[in-house]
Amino acid sequence: MADSFDLIIIGSGPGGYVTAIRAAQLGMKVAIVERELLGGICLNWGCIPTKALLKSGEVYEQLDHLADYGLSVEKRGFDFDKVVQRSRKVSAQLNAGVTFLMKKHKVEVVMGAARLEKGQGAPTVVVGDRKLTAKNVIIATGARARTIPAIGLEPDGDRVWTYREALVPKSAPKSLIVIGSGAIGLEFASFFRALGSDVTVIEALPRILPVEDEEVSKAAHKAFEKRGLKFRVPANVKKLTKTKSGVAVEIEVGGKAETLEADVAIVAVGIVGNVEDLGLEALGVKVEKTHIVTDKHGATGVPGLYAIGDVAGPPWLAHKASHEGVHCVEHIAGLKPTNVESPIPGCTYTTPQIASVGLTEAQAKEQGREPKVGRFPFRVNGKAIASGELDGFVKTVFDGKTGALIGAHMIGAEVTEMIQGYVIAMTCEATEAELQGAVFPHPTMSEAMHEASLDAYGMVLHI
Ligand code: NAD
């Protein structure tokens, strides 16, 4: 039957479309339902287009330092429209790539909003006037920006933006207030600052990037301030109102009231799962704090119904969604997937970049792991000096009893590319001995990763 499948996936972000490919490889007849664009938020409104904007900002900001490299330029400038257009083009290219991949793997793409209804086995998926049935259904509907209407943190697309509007503005605002210092807030803060905006970031918790290791947070704060970013931390947002030409944000910082004004405000205070209008309640699917509750295989408890990625809870990261999806579909196929609980790295693509995996030093102490901690700064690394990239450091956290690498934290140029070395080490359950015995190419900034592992055991070489 045309409308009967082995697997239907709702949502085509990096959770949904990667799961569809893996399911097709396993011989399943697959349909994927998407209400907007193939590739989801990540490819179209998130990870990818922000990286394109950030690259433009980074290159432009580098021009400030040309003299350090013995170079000069006659006239610097940018065409904001072209910067945005490039970012949109990058998204369009990847969106076309997902279309190609779906075709290649014979995955049927059904455009429209899906609703679930009680079925014979797994729920039936209703899209417009089509009723699709399958042995199994995976919900991969993702998440969207959280808003706080009570204090005015409700984006209007004009002067109060979420990431959506921030990706396609008509011009770079002269002044900007960013509410929230997580990855989304700081990446936009970093980009607009690079193009010259006057940017103030407001964070409710005691430090910026509160999920990162405290030393990294502190170093990031200092490095961002050096680039001209301003912070109000910790600050309580009382009210956001629109003024004649922009916005006013009333805050309380250190017990004192203050009003900040700017052209635009970006609200980046977290995300909520897309659980609405799916018919979950009638099916008895358990939802907690806007996320679908699942077991470690993604099962919701309703026969044949699974959920993966952002809609199934934190960490809200594209690579976590893909990993969960592949695992889920291999489990459905009766395979015994390994690495169910692989360590999940986090990356923030600001200048400087931030990357981490596993436990922070504080978390390791809380767990009684008696951590052995190593550090190594880039300012004494040969490649970093040659490249003029002196900011930042690497920090490793080992379990004091077993020697297992249990956490790694980095800030500096291109650390988002380097963290994968530690991710593999942790996935393979490496100890200090393996990391110390590994050969790191010279000259590279990754040598700092080796040195931080040596430093944890008093064997650092270049300090
Ligand atoms: P987040 O939860 O990471 O950060 C939000 C920040 O806002 C927190 O630090 C929080 O304390 C603060 N906050 C909350 N309410 C506030 C208020 N009223 N006033 C001031 N500050 C307030 O959320 P996000 O940055 O919106 O990102 C959403 C998710 O998407 C995150 O899980 C993030 O990791 C993920 N993401 C990842 C990347 C990346 O990997 N580079 C990029 C973008 C988003």
Coordinates of C-alpha atoms and ligand atoms in Angstrom, one line a residue:
M1 CA 0.0 0.0 0.0
A2 CA 1.3 3.4 -0.9
D3 CA 0.7 4.9 2.5
S4 CA 2.0 2.1 4.5
F5 CA 5.6 2.1 5.7
D6 CA 8.0 0.3 8.0
L7 CA 8.9 3.6 9.6
I8 CA 7.6 7.2 9.6
I9 CA 9.7 10.0 11.0
I10 CA 8.1 13.3 11.9
G11 CA 10.6 16.1 11.5
S12 CA 13.6 16.3 9.1
G13 CA 16.3 18.0 11.2
P14 CA 19.6 16.3 11.9
G15 CA 17.7 13.9 14.1
G16 CA 15.0 13.0 11.6
Y17 CA 16.9 12.9 8.3
V18 CA 19.9 11.0 9.6
T19 CA 17.6 8.5 11.2
A20 CA 15.8 8.1 7.9
I21 CA 19.1 7.3 6.1
R22 CA 20.1 4.7 8.7
A23 CA 16.6 3.1 8.5
A24 CA 16.8 2.9 4.7
Q25 CA 20.3 1.3 5.0
L26 CA 18.7 -1.3 7.3
G27 CA 16.2 -2.1 4.6
M28 CA 13.2 -0.3 5.9
K29 CA 10.6 1.5 3.8
V30 CA 10.7 5.0 5.2
A31 CA 8.6 8.2 5.0
I32 CA 9.7 11.5 6.6
V33 CA 7.2 14.3 7.3
E34 CA 8.3 17.9 7.3
R35 CA 6.1 21.0 7.7
E36 CA 8.8 23.6 6.6
L37 CA 12.2 22.8 5.2
L38 CA 14.2 19.7 4.9
G39 CA 17.2 19.9 7.3
G40 CA 15.2 21.5 10.1
I41 CA 16.4 24.3 12.3
C42 CA 20.0 23.2 12.2
L43 CA 20.6 23.5 8.4
N44 CA 18.1 26.3 7.8
W45 CA 17.9 28.5 10.9
G46 CA 20.6 27.4 13.3
C47 CA 23.9 25.7 13.3
I48 CA 24.8 26.2 9.7
P49 CA 23.7 29.7 8.7
T50 CA 25.1 31.1 12.0
K51 CA 28.5 29.5 11.2
A52 CA 28.4 31.3 7.8
L53 CA 27.7 34.7 9.5
L54 CA 30.3 34.1 12.1
K55 CA 32.9 33.3 9.4
S56 CA 32.2 36.7 7.7
G57 CA 32.5 38.4 11.1
E58 CA 35.7 36.6 11.9
V59 CA 37.4 37.5 8.6
Y60 CA 36.3 41.1 8.9
E61 CA 37.6 41.3 12.5
Q62 CA 40.9 39.8 11.4
L63 CA 41.4 42.9 9.3
D64 CA 41.9 44.9 12.6
H65 CA 45.1 42.8 13.1
L66 CA 46.6 42.8 9.7
A67 CA 49.5 44.9 10.8
D68 CA 50.5 42.2 13.3
Y69 CA 51.1 39.9 10.3
G70 CA 53.0 42.6 8.3
L71 CA 50.0 43.2 6.1
S72 CA 47.8 46.2 5.2
V73 CA 44.6 46.9 3.3
E74 CA 43.5 50.2 1.7
K75 CA 39.9 50.3 2.7
R76 CA 37.9 47.9 4.8
G77 CA 34.1 47.5 4.7
F78 CA 31.2 45.1 4.3
D79 CA 28.0 44.8 2.4
F80 CA 25.6 43.5 5.1
D81 CA 23.1 42.2 2.5
K82 CA 25.8 40.1 0.9
V83 CA 26.9 38.7 4.3
V84 CA 23.3 37.6 5.0
Q85 CA 22.8 36.3 1.4
R86 CA 25.9 34.2 1.7
S87 CA 24.6 32.6 4.8
R88 CA 21.2 31.9 3.2
K89 CA 23.0 30.4 0.2
V90 CA 24.9 28.0 2.4
S91 CA 21.7 26.9 4.0
A92 CA 20.0 26.4 0.6
Q93 CA 22.9 24.3 -0.6
L94 CA 22.7 22.0 2.4
N95 CA 18.9 21.9 2.2
A96 CA 19.3 20.7 -1.4
G97 CA 21.8 18.2 -0.2
V98 CA 19.2 16.6 2.2
T99 CA 16.7 16.5 -0.7
F100 CA 19.3 14.5 -2.7
L101 CA 20.0 12.2 0.2
M102 CA 16.3 11.4 0.7
K103 CA 16.0 10.6 -3.0
K104 CA 19.2 8.5 -3.0
H105 CA 17.9 6.4 -0.1
K106 CA 14.3 6.2 -1.5
V107 CA 12.9 7.9 1.6
E108 CA 9.4 9.4 0.7
V109 CA 9.3 13.0 1.7
V110 CA 5.8 14.1 2.8
M111 CA 5.4 17.9 3.1
G112 CA 2.9 19.1 5.8
A113 CA 2.2 19.1 9.5
A114 CA 1.8 15.7 11.0
R115 CA -0.8 14.7 13.7
L116 CA -0.9 11.4 15.4
E117 CA -4.1 9.3 15.9
K118 CA -4.6 6.0 17.6
G119 CA -3.9 3.2 15.1
Q120 CA -3.9 -0.6 15.0
G121 CA -0.4 -0.9 16.3
A122 CA 1.8 2.2 16.2
P123 CA -0.2 5.5 15.9
T124 CA -1.4 6.6 12.5
V125 CA 0.2 9.7 11.1
V126 CA -2.2 12.1 9.5
V127 CA -0.8 14.7 7.1
G128 CA -3.5 16.8 5.3
D129 CA -5.9 14.3 3.8
R130 CA -3.4 11.4 3.8
K131 CA -3.4 8.8 6.6
L132 CA 0.0 7.1 6.8
T133 CA 0.6 3.9 8.7
A134 CA 3.8 2.3 9.8
K135 CA 5.2 -0.4 12.1
N136 CA 7.0 2.3 14.0
V137 CA 6.9 6.1 14.3
I138 CA 9.6 8.4 15.5
I139 CA 8.9 11.9 16.6
A140 CA 11.8 14.2 15.8
T141 CA 10.1 17.6 15.8
G142 CA 12.8 19.5 17.5
A143 CA 12.5 22.7 19.6
R144 CA 12.0 26.5 19.3
A145 CA 13.1 29.6 21.2
R146 CA 11.6 30.0 24.7
T147 CA 9.9 33.3 25.3
I148 CA 8.8 35.0 28.5
P149 CA 5.7 37.1 27.6
A150 CA 5.2 38.2 31.2
I151 CA 8.3 40.5 31.1
G152 CA 8.0 41.4 27.5
L153 CA 10.5 38.8 26.2
E154 CA 8.1 38.0 23.4
P155 CA 9.8 38.5 20.0
D156 CA 7.9 40.7 17.5
G157 CA 10.4 40.2 14.6
D158 CA 10.9 43.9 14.4
R159 CA 12.9 45.1 17.4
V160 CA 12.8 42.0 19.6
W161 CA 14.4 39.0 17.8
T162 CA 14.9 35.3 18.3
Y163 CA 17.6 33.5 16.3
R164 CA 15.2 33.5 13.3
E165 CA 15.1 37.3 12.9
A166 CA 18.7 37.6 14.0
L167 CA 19.8 35.5 11.0
V168 CA 18.2 37.7 8.4
P169 CA 18.2 41.4 9.5
K170 CA 18.1 44.2 7.0
S171 CA 21.1 45.8 8.6
A172 CA 23.4 45.3 11.6
P173 CA 21.9 47.2 14.6
K174 CA 24.1 50.0 15.9
S175 CA 23.3 48.8 19.4
L176 CA 22.1 45.5 20.6
I177 CA 21.1 43.8 23.9
V178 CA 21.4 40.1 24.0
I179 CA 19.4 38.4 26.8
G180 CA 20.9 35.1 27.7
S181 CA 24.6 34.1 27.5
G182 CA 24.2 30.5 26.2
A183 CA 25.5 29.4 22.8
I184 CA 22.8 31.2 20.8
G185 CA 23.1 34.5 22.7
L186 CA 26.9 34.6 22.6
E187 CA 27.2 33.5 19.0
F188 CA 25.0 36.4 17.8
A189 CA 26.8 38.8 20.2
S190 CA 30.1 37.7 18.7
F191 CA 28.9 38.1 15.1
F192 CA 27.3 41.6 15.5
R193 CA 30.3 42.8 17.7
A194 CA 32.6 41.8 14.9
L195 CA 30.7 44.0 12.5
G196 CA 30.9 46.9 14.9
S197 CA 27.6 46.8 16.9
D198 CA 27.6 48.0 20.5
V199 CA 26.6 44.8 22.3
T200 CA 25.5 44.2 25.9
V201 CA 24.8 40.7 27.1
I202 CA 22.6 40.1 30.1
E203 CA 22.8 36.8 32.0
A204 CA 20.6 35.8 35.0
L205 CA 23.1 33.3 36.5
P206 CA 26.3 34.3 38.2
R207 CA 28.5 33.7 35.2
I208 CA 28.3 33.6 31.4
L209 CA 28.2 30.2 29.7
P210 CA 27.0 28.8 33.0
V211 CA 27.2 25.1 31.7
E212 CA 30.9 25.4 31.0
D213 CA 33.8 24.8 33.4
E214 CA 34.1 27.9 35.6
E215 CA 37.7 28.6 34.5
V216 CA 36.5 28.6 30.9
S217 CA 33.6 30.9 31.7
K218 CA 35.9 33.4 33.3
A219 CA 38.4 33.3 30.5
A220 CA 35.6 33.7 27.9
H221 CA 34.2 36.7 29.8
K222 CA 37.7 38.4 29.8
A223 CA 38.3 37.6 26.1
F224 CA 34.9 38.9 25.0
E225 CA 35.4 42.1 27.1
K226 CA 38.7 42.6 25.3
R227 CA 36.7 42.5 22.0
G228 CA 34.4 45.2 23.4
L229 CA 31.4 43.1 24.4
K230 CA 29.7 44.4 27.6
F231 CA 28.1 42.2 30.3
R232 CA 25.6 42.5 33.1
V233 CA 26.0 39.4 35.2
P234 CA 24.1 38.3 37.2
A235 CA 21.2 40.5 36.2
N236 CA 17.5 40.0 36.6
V237 CA 15.4 41.2 33.6
K238 CA 12.4 43.0 35.0
K239 CA 10.8 44.3 31.8
L240 CA 11.5 44.7 28.2
T241 CA 9.6 47.5 26.4
K242 CA 9.7 49.1 23.0
T243 CA 10.8 52.8 22.8
K244 CA 10.3 55.1 19.9
S245 CA 13.3 53.9 18.1
G246 CA 14.3 50.7 19.8
V247 CA 14.0 48.8 23.1
A248 CA 14.5 49.5 26.8
V249 CA 15.4 46.7 29.2
E250 CA 14.9 47.2 32.9
I251 CA 17.2 45.1 34.9
E252 CA 18.3 44.6 38.5
V253 CA 22.0 44.0 38.9
G254 CA 23.8 43.8 42.3
G255 CA 20.6 45.0 44.0
K256 CA 20.4 48.2 41.8
A257 CA 17.9 49.0 39.1
E258 CA 19.3 49.9 35.7
T259 CA 17.7 50.6 32.3
L260 CA 19.6 49.7 29.2
E261 CA 18.5 51.0 25.7
A262 CA 19.4 49.7 22.3
D263 CA 18.1 49.5 18.7
V264 CA 17.3 45.8 19.1
A265 CA 17.1 43.0 21.6
I266 CA 17.8 39.3 20.9
V267 CA 16.1 36.9 23.3
A268 CA 18.1 33.7 23.7
V269 CA 17.0 32.3 27.0
G270 CA 16.7 28.6 26.1
I271 CA 14.4 26.5 24.1
V272 CA 11.2 24.5 24.4
G273 CA 10.3 21.3 22.7
N274 CA 7.8 21.2 19.8
V275 CA 5.2 19.0 21.4
E276 CA 2.0 20.9 20.5
D277 CA -0.6 19.8 17.9
L278 CA 0.8 16.3 17.6
G279 CA -2.1 14.6 19.4
L280 CA 0.2 13.4 22.2
E281 CA -2.3 13.9 25.0
A282 CA -4.9 11.7 23.5
L283 CA -2.3 8.9 23.0
G284 CA -1.2 9.2 26.6
V285 CA 2.4 10.2 25.7
K286 CA 4.2 11.5 28.8
V287 CA 5.4 15.1 28.4
E288 CA 7.5 16.8 31.1
K289 CA 8.6 20.5 30.8
T290 CA 7.8 20.5 27.1
H291 CA 9.8 17.3 26.4
I292 CA 8.6 13.8 25.6
V293 CA 9.7 11.3 28.2
T294 CA 11.5 8.3 26.7
D295 CA 13.7 5.4 27.8
K296 CA 17.3 5.2 26.7
H297 CA 16.2 3.7 23.3
G298 CA 13.7 6.6 22.6
A299 CA 10.6 4.5 23.4
T300 CA 7.7 6.6 24.7
G301 CA 5.8 3.8 26.3
V302 CA 3.1 4.0 23.6
P303 CA 3.6 0.8 21.4
G304 CA 5.6 1.7 18.2
L305 CA 6.1 5.3 19.1
Y306 CA 9.5 6.8 19.8
A307 CA 11.0 10.3 20.2
I308 CA 14.6 11.5 19.7
G309 CA 16.6 14.8 19.6
D310 CA 15.6 18.1 21.0
V311 CA 11.9 17.1 21.6
A312 CA 13.1 14.3 23.8
G313 CA 15.1 16.7 26.1
P314 CA 18.6 18.0 26.7
P315 CA 21.3 18.4 25.6
W316 CA 19.7 20.3 22.7
L317 CA 22.4 19.6 20.1
A318 CA 22.2 18.5 16.5
H319 CA 24.8 15.7 17.0
K320 CA 23.0 14.4 20.0
A321 CA 19.8 14.2 17.9
S322 CA 21.5 12.2 15.1
H323 CA 23.2 9.9 17.6
E324 CA 19.9 9.2 19.4
G325 CA 18.1 8.6 16.1
V326 CA 20.6 6.1 14.7
H327 CA 20.6 4.3 18.0
C328 CA 16.8 4.3 18.2
V329 CA 16.4 2.8 14.7
E330 CA 19.1 0.2 15.2
H331 CA 17.3 -0.8 18.4
I332 CA 14.0 -1.0 16.4
A333 CA 15.8 -3.2 13.8
G334 CA 16.8 -5.6 16.6
L335 CA 20.5 -4.7 16.5
K336 CA 22.4 -4.2 19.7
P337 CA 23.8 -0.7 19.3
T338 CA 27.0 0.0 21.3
N339 CA 27.8 3.3 22.9
V340 CA 24.3 4.2 23.8
E341 CA 25.5 6.7 26.3
S342 CA 28.5 8.1 24.4
P343 CA 29.9 11.4 25.7
I344 CA 28.4 14.4 23.9
P345 CA 30.6 17.4 23.2
G346 CA 29.4 21.0 23.2
C347 CA 30.8 23.7 21.0
T348 CA 30.3 27.5 20.9
Y349 CA 31.6 29.2 17.8
T350 CA 32.4 32.6 19.2
T351 CA 35.8 34.4 19.0
P352 CA 37.5 32.7 20.8
Q353 CA 35.8 29.4 20.4
I354 CA 34.7 27.2 23.3
A355 CA 34.5 23.4 23.4
S356 CA 34.0 20.8 26.0
V357 CA 33.0 17.2 26.8
G358 CA 32.3 15.3 29.9
L359 CA 32.5 16.6 33.5
T360 CA 33.7 19.9 34.7
E361 CA 36.2 20.0 37.5
A362 CA 33.4 21.0 39.9
Q363 CA 31.1 18.2 38.7
A364 CA 33.9 15.7 39.1
K365 CA 34.4 16.8 42.7
E366 CA 30.7 16.7 43.4
Q367 CA 30.7 13.1 42.3
G368 CA 33.7 12.3 44.6
R369 CA 36.0 11.4 41.6
E370 CA 39.0 13.1 43.3
P371 CA 39.9 14.7 39.9
K372 CA 43.4 15.1 38.7
V373 CA 43.4 18.3 36.6
G374 CA 45.9 19.5 33.9
R375 CA 46.1 22.8 32.1
F376 CA 48.0 24.2 29.2
P377 CA 47.8 27.7 27.7
F378 CA 48.1 28.4 24.0
R379 CA 50.4 31.4 24.6
V380 CA 53.4 29.0 24.9
N381 CA 52.4 26.7 22.0
G382 CA 54.6 27.2 18.9
K383 CA 51.8 27.0 16.3
A384 CA 49.6 29.3 18.3
I385 CA 52.4 31.9 18.6
A386 CA 53.2 31.5 14.8
S387 CA 49.5 32.0 14.1
G388 CA 49.0 34.9 16.5
E389 CA 46.3 33.0 18.3
L390 CA 47.5 33.3 21.9
D391 CA 44.2 33.4 23.8
G392 CA 42.9 30.4 25.6
F393 CA 43.9 27.1 27.2
V394 CA 43.1 23.4 27.4
K395 CA 42.0 21.8 30.7
T396 CA 41.7 18.1 31.2
V397 CA 40.0 16.3 34.1
F398 CA 41.0 12.7 35.0
D399 CA 39.4 10.4 37.5
G400 CA 41.9 10.4 40.4
K401 CA 41.3 6.7 41.1
T402 CA 41.1 5.1 37.7
G403 CA 43.0 7.6 35.5
A404 CA 40.0 7.7 33.1
L405 CA 39.6 10.9 31.1
I406 CA 36.3 12.2 32.4
G407 CA 36.2 15.8 31.1
A408 CA 38.0 18.2 28.8
H409 CA 37.5 21.9 28.4
M410 CA 39.0 24.3 25.8
I411 CA 38.9 27.9 24.8
G412 CA 40.8 29.3 21.9
A413 CA 41.1 29.4 18.1
E414 CA 39.6 26.3 16.4
V415 CA 39.1 24.3 19.6
T416 CA 35.7 23.2 18.2
E417 CA 37.7 21.2 15.7
M418 CA 40.1 19.8 18.3
I419 CA 37.7 18.6 21.0
Q420 CA 37.0 15.5 18.9
G421 CA 40.3 14.1 19.9
Y422 CA 39.1 14.0 23.5
V423 CA 35.7 12.8 22.5
I424 CA 37.2 9.7 20.9
A425 CA 39.5 9.2 23.9
M426 CA 36.5 9.3 26.2
T427 CA 34.4 7.1 24.0
C428 CA 37.2 4.5 24.0
E429 CA 37.5 4.9 27.7
A430 CA 41.1 6.1 27.5
T431 CA 43.1 6.8 30.6
E432 CA 46.0 9.3 31.1
A433 CA 48.5 6.6 29.9
E434 CA 47.0 6.5 26.4
L435 CA 46.7 10.2 26.1
Q436 CA 50.3 10.8 27.3
G437 CA 51.6 8.0 25.1
A438 CA 49.8 9.3 22.0
V439 CA 51.9 11.2 19.4
F440 CA 50.6 14.6 18.6
P441 CA 51.8 16.3 15.3
H442 CA 54.2 19.2 15.6
P443 CA 53.6 22.0 15.2
T444 CA 49.9 22.0 16.0
M445 CA 47.7 23.7 18.5
S446 CA 46.6 20.1 19.5
E447 CA 49.9 19.7 21.2
A448 CA 48.3 21.7 24.0
M449 CA 45.9 18.8 24.4
H450 CA 48.9 16.4 25.0
E451 CA 50.5 18.9 27.4
A452 CA 47.3 19.3 29.5
S453 CA 47.2 15.5 29.9
L454 CA 50.8 15.5 31.0
D455 CA 50.3 18.4 33.3
A456 CA 47.6 16.6 35.2
Y457 CA 50.3 14.1 36.3
G458 CA 53.2 16.6 36.8
M459 CA 54.9 15.9 33.5
V460 CA 54.2 19.0 31.5
L461 CA 57.1 19.7 29.1
H462 CA 56.9 23.3 27.8
I463 CA 56.2 25.3 30.9
Ligands
NAD1 P1 20.9 28.1 26.8 O1 20.0 27.5 27.8 O2 22.1 27.5 26.4 O3 21.3 29.6 27.4 C1 20.3 30.5 27.8 C2 20.9 31.4 28.9 O4 20.0 32.4 29.2 C3 21.3 30.6 30.1 O5 22.6 31.0 30.5 C4 20.3 31.2 31.1 O6 20.8 31.3 32.4 C5 20.0 32.6 30.6 N1 18.7 33.1 30.9 C6 17.5 32.4 31.1 N2 16.5 33.3 31.4 C7 17.1 34.5 31.5 C8 16.6 35.8 31.8 N3 15.3 36.0 32.0 N4 17.5 36.9 31.7 C9 18.8 36.7 31.5 N5 19.3 35.5 31.2 C10 18.5 34.4 31.2 O7 20.0 28.4 25.6 P2 20.3 29.1 24.1 O8 21.6 29.8 24.1 O9 19.0 29.8 23.8 O10 20.4 27.8 23.2 C11 19.4 26.8 23.2 C12 20.0 25.5 23.0 O11 20.5 25.3 21.7 C13 21.1 25.2 24.0 O12 21.0 23.9 24.5 C14 22.3 25.3 23.1 O13 23.4 24.4 23.6 C15 21.9 24.9 21.8 N6 22.7 25.5 20.8 C16 23.9 25.1 20.5 C17 24.8 25.7 19.7 C18 26.1 25.2 19.4 O14 26.4 24.1 19.6 N7 27.0 26.1 18.9 C19 24.4 26.9 19.0 C20 23.1 27.4 19.3 C21 22.3 26.7 20.2

